[in-house]
CSV table of C-alpha atoms in Angstrom, one decimal:
chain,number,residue,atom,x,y,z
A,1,UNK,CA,57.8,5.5,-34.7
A,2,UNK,CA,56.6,1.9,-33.7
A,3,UNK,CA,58.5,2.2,-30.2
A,4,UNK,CA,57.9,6.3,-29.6
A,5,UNK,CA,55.3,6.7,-26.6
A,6,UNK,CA,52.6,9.6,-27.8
A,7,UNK,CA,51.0,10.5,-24.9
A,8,UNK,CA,48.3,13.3,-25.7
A,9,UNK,CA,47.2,15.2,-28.7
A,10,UNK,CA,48.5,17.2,-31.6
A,11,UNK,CA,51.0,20.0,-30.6
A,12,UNK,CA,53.4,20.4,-28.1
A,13,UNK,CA,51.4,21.7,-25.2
A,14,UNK,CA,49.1,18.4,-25.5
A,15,UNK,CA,51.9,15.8,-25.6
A,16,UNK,CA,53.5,14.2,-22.3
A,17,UNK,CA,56.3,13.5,-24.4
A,18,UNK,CA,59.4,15.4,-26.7
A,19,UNK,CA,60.6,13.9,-29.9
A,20,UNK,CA,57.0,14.3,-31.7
A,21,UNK,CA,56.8,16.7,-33.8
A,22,UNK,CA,57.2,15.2,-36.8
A,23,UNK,CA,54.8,12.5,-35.6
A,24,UNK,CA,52.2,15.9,-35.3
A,25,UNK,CA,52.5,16.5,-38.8
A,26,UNK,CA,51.7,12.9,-40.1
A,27,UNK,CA,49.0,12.8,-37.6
A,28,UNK,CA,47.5,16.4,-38.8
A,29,UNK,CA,47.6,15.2,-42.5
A,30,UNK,CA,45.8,11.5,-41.1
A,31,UNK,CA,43.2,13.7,-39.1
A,32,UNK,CA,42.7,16.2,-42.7
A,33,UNK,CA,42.2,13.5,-44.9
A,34,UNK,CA,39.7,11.5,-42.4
A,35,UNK,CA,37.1,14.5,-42.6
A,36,UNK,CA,38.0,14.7,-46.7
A,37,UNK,CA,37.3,11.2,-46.5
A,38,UNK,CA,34.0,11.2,-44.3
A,39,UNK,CA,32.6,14.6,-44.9
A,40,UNK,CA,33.1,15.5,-41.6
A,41,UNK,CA,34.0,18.6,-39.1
A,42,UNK,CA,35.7,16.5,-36.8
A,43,UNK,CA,38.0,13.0,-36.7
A,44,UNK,CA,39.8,11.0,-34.0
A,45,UNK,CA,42.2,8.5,-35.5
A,46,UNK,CA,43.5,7.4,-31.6
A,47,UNK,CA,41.8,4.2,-31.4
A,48,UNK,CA,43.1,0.5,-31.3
A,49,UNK,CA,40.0,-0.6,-32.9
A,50,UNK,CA,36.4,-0.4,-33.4
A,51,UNK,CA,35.4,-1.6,-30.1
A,52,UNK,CA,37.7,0.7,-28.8
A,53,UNK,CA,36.4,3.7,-30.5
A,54,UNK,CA,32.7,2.4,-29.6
A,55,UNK,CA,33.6,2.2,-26.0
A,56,UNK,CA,34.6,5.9,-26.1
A,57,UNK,CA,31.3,6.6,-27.7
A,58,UNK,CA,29.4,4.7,-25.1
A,59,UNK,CA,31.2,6.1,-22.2
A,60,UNK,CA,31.0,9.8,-23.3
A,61,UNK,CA,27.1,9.5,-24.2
A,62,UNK,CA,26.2,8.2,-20.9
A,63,UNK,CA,28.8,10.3,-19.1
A,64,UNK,CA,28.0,13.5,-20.6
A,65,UNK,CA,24.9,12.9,-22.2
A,66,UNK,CA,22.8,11.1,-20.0
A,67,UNK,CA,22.3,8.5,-21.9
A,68,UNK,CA,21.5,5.2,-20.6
A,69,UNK,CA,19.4,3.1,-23.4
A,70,UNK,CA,19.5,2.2,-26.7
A,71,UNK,CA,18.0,0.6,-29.2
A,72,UNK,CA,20.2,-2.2,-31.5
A,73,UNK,CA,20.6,-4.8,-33.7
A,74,UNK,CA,20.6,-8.4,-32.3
A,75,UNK,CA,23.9,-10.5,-33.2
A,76,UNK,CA,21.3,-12.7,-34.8
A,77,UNK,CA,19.8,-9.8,-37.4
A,78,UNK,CA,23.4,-9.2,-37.9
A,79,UNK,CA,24.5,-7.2,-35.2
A,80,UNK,CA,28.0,-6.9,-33.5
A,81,UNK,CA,28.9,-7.8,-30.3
A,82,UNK,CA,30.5,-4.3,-29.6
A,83,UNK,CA,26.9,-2.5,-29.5
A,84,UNK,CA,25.3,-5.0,-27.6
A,85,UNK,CA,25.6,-6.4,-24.0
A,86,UNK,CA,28.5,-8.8,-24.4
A,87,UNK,CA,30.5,-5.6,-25.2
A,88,UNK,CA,30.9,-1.9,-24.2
A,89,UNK,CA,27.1,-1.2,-23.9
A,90,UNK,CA,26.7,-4.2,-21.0
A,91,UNK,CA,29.5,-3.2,-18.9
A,92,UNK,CA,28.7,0.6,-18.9
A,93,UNK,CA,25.2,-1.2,-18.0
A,94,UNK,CA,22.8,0.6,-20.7
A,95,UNK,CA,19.3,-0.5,-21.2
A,96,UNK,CA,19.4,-2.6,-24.6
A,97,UNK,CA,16.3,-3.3,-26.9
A,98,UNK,CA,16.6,-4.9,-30.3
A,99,UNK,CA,15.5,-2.9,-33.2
A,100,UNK,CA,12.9,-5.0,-35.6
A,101,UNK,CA,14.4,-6.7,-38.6
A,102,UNK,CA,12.9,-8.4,-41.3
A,103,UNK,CA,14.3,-12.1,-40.7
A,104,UNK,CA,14.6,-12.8,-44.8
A,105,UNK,CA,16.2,-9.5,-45.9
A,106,UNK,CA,17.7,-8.2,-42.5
A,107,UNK,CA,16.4,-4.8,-43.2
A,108,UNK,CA,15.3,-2.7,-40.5
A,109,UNK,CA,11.3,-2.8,-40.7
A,110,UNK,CA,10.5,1.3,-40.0
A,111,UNK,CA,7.1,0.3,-39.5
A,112,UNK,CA,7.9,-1.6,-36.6
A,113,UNK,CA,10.4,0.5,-35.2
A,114,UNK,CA,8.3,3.5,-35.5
A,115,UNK,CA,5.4,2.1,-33.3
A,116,UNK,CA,8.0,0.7,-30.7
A,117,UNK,CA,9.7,3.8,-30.1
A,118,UNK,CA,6.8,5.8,-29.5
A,119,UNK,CA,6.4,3.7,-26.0
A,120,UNK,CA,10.0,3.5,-25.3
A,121,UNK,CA,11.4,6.1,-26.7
A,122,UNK,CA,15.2,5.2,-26.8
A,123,UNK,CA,18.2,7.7,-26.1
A,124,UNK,CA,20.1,6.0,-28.6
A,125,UNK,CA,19.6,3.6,-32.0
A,126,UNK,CA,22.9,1.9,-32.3
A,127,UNK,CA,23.7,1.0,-36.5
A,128,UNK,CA,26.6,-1.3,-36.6
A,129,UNK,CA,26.4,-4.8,-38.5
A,130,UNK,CA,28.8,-7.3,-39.3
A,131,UNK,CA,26.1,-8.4,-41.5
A,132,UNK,CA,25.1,-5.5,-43.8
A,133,UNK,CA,24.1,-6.2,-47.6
A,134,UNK,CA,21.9,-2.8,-48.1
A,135,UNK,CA,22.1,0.1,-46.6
A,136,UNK,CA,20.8,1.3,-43.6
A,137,UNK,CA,17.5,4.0,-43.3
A,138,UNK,CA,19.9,6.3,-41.4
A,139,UNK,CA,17.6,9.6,-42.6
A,140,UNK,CA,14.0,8.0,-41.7
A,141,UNK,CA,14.9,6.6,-38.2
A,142,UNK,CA,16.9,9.9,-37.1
A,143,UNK,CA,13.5,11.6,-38.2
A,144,UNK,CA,11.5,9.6,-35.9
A,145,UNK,CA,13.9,9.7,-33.0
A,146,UNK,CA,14.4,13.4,-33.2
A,147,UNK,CA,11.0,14.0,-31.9
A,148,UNK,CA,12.0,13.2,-28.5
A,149,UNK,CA,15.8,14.0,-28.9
A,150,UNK,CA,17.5,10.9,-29.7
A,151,UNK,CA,20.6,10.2,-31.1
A,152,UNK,CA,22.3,7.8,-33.5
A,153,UNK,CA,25.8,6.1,-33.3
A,154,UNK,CA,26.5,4.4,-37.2
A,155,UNK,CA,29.3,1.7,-36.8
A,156,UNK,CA,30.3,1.9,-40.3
A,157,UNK,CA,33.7,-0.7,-39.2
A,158,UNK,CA,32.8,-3.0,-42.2
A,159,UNK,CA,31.5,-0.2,-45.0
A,160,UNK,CA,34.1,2.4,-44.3
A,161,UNK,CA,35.9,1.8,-46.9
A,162,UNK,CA,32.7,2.2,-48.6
A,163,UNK,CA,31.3,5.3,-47.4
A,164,UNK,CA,35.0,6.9,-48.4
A,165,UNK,CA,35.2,5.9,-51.5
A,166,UNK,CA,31.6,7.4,-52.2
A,167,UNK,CA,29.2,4.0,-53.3
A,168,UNK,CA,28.1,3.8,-50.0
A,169,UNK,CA,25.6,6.4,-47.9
A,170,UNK,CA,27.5,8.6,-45.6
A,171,UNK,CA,25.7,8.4,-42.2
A,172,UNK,CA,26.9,11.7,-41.3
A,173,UNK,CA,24.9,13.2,-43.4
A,174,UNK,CA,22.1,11.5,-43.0
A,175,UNK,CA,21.8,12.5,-39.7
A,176,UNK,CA,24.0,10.2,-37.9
A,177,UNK,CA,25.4,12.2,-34.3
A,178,UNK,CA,28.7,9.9,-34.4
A,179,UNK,CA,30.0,7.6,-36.5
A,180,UNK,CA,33.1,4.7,-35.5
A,181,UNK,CA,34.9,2.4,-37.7
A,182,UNK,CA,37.8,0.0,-37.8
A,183,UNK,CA,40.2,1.8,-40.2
A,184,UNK,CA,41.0,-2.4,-41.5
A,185,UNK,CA,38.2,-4.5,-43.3
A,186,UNK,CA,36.9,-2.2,-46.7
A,187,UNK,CA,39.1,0.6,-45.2
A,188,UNK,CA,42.2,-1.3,-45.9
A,189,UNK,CA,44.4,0.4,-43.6
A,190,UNK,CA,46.4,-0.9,-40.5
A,191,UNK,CA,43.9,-2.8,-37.3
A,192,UNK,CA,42.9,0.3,-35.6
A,193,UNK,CA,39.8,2.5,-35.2
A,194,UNK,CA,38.2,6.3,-35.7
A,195,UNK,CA,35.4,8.8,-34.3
A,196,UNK,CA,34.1,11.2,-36.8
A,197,UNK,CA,31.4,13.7,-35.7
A,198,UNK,CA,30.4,17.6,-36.7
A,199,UNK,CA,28.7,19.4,-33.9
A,200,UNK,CA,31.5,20.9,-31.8
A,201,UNK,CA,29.3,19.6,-28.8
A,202,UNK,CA,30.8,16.0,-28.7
A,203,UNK,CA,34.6,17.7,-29.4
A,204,UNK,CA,35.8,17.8,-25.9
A,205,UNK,CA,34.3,15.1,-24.4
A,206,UNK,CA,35.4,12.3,-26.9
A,207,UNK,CA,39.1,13.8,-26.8
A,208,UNK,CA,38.9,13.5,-23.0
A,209,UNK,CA,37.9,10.4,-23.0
A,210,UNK,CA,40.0,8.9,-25.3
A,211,UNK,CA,42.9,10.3,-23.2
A,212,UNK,CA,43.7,9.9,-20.6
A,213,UNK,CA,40.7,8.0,-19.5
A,214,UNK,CA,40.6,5.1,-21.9
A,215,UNK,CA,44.1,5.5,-24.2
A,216,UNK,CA,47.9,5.9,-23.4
A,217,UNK,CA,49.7,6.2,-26.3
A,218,UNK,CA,48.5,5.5,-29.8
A,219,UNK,CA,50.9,3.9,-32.1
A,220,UNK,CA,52.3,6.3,-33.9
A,221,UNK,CA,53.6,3.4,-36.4
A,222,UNK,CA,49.7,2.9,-37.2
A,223,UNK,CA,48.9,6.6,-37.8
A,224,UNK,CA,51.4,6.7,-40.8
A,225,UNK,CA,50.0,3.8,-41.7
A,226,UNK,CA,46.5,5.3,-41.4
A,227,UNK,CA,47.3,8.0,-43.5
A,228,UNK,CA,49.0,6.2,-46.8
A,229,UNK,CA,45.4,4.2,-47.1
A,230,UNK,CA,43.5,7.8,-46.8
A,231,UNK,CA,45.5,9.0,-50.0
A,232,UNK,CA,45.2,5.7,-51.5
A,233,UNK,CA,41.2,5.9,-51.1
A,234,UNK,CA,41.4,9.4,-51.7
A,235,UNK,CA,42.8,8.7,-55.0
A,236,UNK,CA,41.3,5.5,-56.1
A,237,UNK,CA,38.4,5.0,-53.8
A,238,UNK,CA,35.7,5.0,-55.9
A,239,UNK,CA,36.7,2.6,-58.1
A,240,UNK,CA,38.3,0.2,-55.9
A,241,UNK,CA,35.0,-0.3,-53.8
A,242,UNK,CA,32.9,0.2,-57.1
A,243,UNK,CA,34.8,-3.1,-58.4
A,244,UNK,CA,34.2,-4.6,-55.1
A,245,UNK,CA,30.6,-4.7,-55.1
A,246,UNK,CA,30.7,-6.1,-58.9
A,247,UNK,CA,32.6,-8.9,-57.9
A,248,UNK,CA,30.1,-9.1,-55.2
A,249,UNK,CA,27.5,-9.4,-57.0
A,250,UNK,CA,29.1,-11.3,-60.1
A,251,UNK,CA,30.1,-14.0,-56.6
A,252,UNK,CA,26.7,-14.1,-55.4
A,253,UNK,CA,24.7,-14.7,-58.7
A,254,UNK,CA,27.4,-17.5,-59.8
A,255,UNK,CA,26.9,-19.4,-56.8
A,256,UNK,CA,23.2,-19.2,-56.7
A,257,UNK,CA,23.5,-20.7,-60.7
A,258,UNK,CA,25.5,-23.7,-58.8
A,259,UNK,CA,22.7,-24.2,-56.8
A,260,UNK,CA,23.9,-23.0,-53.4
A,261,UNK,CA,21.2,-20.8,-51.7
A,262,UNK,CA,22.2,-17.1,-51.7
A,263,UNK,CA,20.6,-14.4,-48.9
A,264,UNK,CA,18.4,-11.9,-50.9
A,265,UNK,CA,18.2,-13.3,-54.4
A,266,UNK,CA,15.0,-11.2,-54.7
A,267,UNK,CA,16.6,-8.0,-53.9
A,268,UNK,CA,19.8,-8.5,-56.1
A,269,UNK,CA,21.8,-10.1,-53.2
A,270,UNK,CA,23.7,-7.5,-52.2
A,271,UNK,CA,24.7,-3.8,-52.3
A,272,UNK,CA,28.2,-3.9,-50.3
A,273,UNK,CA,31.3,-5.6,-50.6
A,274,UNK,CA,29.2,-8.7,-49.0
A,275,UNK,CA,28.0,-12.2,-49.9
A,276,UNK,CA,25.7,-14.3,-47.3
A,277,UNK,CA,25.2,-18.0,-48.3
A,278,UNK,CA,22.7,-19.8,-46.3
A,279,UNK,CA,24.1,-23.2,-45.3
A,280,UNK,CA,21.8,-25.3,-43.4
A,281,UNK,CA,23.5,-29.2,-43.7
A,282,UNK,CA,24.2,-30.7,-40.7
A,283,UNK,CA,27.8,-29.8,-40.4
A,284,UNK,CA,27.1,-25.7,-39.9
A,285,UNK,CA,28.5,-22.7,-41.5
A,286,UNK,CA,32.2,-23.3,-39.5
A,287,UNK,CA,33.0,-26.3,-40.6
A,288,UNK,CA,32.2,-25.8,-43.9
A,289,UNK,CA,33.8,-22.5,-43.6
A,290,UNK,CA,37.2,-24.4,-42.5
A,291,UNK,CA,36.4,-26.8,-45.2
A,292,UNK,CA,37.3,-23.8,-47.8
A,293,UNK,CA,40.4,-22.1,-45.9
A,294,UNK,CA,41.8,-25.7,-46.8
A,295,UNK,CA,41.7,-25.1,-50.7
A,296,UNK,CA,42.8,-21.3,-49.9
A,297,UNK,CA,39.0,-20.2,-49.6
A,298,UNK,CA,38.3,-17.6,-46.7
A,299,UNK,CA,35.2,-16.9,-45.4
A,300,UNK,CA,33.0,-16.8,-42.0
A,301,UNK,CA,30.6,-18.7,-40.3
A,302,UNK,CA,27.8,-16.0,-39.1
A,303,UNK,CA,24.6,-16.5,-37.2
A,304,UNK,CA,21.1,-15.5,-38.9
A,305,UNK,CA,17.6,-15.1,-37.4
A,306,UNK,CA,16.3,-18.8,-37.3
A,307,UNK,CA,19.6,-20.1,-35.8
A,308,UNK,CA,20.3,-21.7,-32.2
A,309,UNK,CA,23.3,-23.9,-31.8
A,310,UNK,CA,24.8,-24.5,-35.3
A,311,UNK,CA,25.4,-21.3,-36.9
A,312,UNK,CA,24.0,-21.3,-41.4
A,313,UNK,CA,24.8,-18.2,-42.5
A,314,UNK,CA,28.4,-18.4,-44.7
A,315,UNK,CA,29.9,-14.7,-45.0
A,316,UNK,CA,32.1,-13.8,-48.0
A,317,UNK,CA,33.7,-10.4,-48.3
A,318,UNK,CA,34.8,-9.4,-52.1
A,319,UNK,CA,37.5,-6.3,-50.9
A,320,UNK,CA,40.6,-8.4,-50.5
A,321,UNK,CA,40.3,-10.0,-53.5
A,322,UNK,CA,39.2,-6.7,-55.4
A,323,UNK,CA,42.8,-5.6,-53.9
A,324,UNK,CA,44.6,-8.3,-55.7
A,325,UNK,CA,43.4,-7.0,-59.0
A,326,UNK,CA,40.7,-9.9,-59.0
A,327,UNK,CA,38.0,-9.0,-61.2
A,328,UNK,CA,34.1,-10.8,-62.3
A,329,UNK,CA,36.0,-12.8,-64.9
A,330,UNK,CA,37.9,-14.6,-62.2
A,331,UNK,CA,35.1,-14.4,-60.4
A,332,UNK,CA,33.5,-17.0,-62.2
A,333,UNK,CA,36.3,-20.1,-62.1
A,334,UNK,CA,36.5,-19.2,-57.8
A,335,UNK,CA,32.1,-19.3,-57.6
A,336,UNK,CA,32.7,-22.7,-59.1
A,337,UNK,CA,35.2,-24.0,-56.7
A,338,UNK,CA,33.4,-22.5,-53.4
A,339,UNK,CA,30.5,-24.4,-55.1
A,340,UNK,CA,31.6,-27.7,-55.6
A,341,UNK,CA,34.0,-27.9,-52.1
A,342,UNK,CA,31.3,-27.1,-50.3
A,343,UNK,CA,28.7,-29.4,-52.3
A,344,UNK,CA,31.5,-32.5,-51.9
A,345,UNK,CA,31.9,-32.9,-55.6
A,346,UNK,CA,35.1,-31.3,-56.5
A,347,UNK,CA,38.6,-33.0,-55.6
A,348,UNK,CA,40.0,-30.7,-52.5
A,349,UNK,CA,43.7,-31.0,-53.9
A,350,UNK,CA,42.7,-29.9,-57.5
A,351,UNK,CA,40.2,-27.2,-56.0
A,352,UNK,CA,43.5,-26.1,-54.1
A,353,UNK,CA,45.7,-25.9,-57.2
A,354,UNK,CA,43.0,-24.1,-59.1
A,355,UNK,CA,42.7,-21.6,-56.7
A,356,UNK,CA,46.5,-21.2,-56.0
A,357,UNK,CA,47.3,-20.9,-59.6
A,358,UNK,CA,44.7,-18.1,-59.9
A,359,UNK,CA,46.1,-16.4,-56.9
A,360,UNK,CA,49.4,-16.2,-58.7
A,361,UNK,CA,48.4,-14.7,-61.5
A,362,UNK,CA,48.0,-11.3,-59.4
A,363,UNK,CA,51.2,-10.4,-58.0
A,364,UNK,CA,51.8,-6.6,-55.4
A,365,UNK,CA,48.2,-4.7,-54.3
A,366,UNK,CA,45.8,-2.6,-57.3
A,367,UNK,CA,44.3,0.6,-55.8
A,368,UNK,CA,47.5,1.6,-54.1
A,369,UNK,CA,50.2,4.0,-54.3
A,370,UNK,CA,52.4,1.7,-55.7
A,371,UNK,CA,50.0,-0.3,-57.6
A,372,UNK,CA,48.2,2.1,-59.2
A,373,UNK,CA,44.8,1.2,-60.8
């Protein structure tokens, strides 16, 4: 299946190539489980990525739509690149403004957004984040764009895996027109990406688009894959991500106690699988970020709202480890190691053995077909 060209849709009429119809099956079951999954009429597993599957959105809205501006979050109030103007929204040349976010919690302030959009009146709110520790007011901004027609696109890329396994509000039916995701990150499938949507109005033009205007041939390789982590969040989705946000959490309030300054104390830090640590020494977030992949420590340097050249925000996601098995208990001994390397007073070599001995403690994946629970 990894070499196998796949040309087309489901079914032999739809395919440029022979050979597939075993490949149709596996990709029916993939497409079944997807709208199980998302609560959905409709699902397109066919991307290579989110980007990818945002780019399809982008194109079909203003293609068939007549949709040329949007509103969005800046890369600064946690927004992506891929639904701003360094990606697919610039070069298909839509009008961007950014939606108003409170700079302390990055929450969408409705206030603001409501009295902005009744003078520009956007086509489209874009919802993706790379930075998302609450969820987003899908319901109360559709209400106030519906008044003039708009739509809303949810990137849900890094809360998939949320939104399946039920902890997490599903966009769709709060209103959301489309939603996109990468099916990696919280999803914990194979790098690729997915449209899900329910009116039938959107069916054809986001399946012509994604081929043959903007695809040749999915993996087929990736849609197996695809479809082992839908039955493995089918079947233990909810506790999986459930366990992920209380090691979240359990992360966040131990490194606070260590003294390190955590986003959104006030609001109980977080509500997703996400952990934002404001680092504002002298080195920035990516050096100290490197400073912790060399004791076996991963995590991202991300930009937040007062920021200019050295990025301070210190992104820690709680999912891989959750797969591991990794749970608040262990928690606890890694807080205090992500604490003192990036403080300067704990020994890098022991920090390293401390966190490689814990690591091998947990041996094969939890929450998976072969793991179990």
């Amino acid at each position: 299946m990894g070499s196998r060209a796949s040309g087309g849709s489901i079914g032999r009429n739809n395919r440029f190539f022979t050979g597939l119809d075993q490949a149709d099956e596996i990709e029916a079951l993939c497409i079944v489980l997807l709208k199980e999954l998302f609560e959905c009429n409709h699902a397109d597993p066919r991307l290579l990525g989110g980007l990818h599957a945002n780019t399809v959105v982008y194109a079909v809205l203003k293609n068939h739509f007549n949709v040329s501006d949007m509103s969005t979050l800046n890369t600064f109030y946690g927004g992506n690149s891929s639904n701003h103007s360094l990606g697919p929204p610039g070069i298909l040349n839509y009008s961007i403004s950014d939606l108003p976010v409170d700079p302390n919690t990055l929450e969408i302030d409705l206030n603001a957004f409501e009295y902005m959009a009744k003078f520009r009146q956007p086509k489209l709110v874009s919802l993706g984040s790379g930075l998302n520790l609450f969820p987003f007011p899908v319901k109360e901004i559709k209400d106030i764009i519906s008044r003039w027609g708009g739509m809303l696109l949810f990137d849900g890329s890094h809360q998939a895996g949320l939104i399946a396994g039920g902890v997490y509000p599903n966009p769709l039916s709060l209103g959301a027109d489309i939603y996109t995701a990468s099916t990696g990150k919280t999803f914990s499938g194979p790098q690729g990406g997915v449209i899900c949507w329910n009116s039938e109005k959107f069916s054809s033009p986001i399946s012509t688009t994604i081929f043959p205007k903007l695809t040749g041939s999915h993996q087929l390789n990736r849609i197996a894959a695809l479809t082992v982590s839908c039955l493995e969040l089918k079947e233990y989705g909810l506790e999986y991500m459930a366990q992920g946000i209380l090691n979240a959490r359990q992360l966040a309030s131990n490194l606070q106690a260590h003294g390190l300054e955590v986003l959104c104390s006030d609001e109980g830090f977080t509500e997703t699988h996400q952990v934002v640590v404001k680092w504002t020494r002298e080195e920035g977030a990516r050096l100290a970020c490197y400073r912790l992949a060399d004791v076996g420590v991963f995590a991202n340097a991300v930009p937040l709202p007062e920021d200019r050249e050295l990025l301070s925000g210190i992104r820690f996601g709680a999912t891989e480890i959750t797969r591991l098995g990794i749970t608040q208990s262990q928690i606890v001994v890694l807080a205090e190691v992500i604490a003192g390397v990036l403080q300067g007073n704990y020994n890098l070599k022991e920090a390293r053995n401390v966190v490689s001995e814990l690591a091998s403690t947990f041996s094969g994946f939890k929450y998976s077909l072969e793991g179990g629970r």
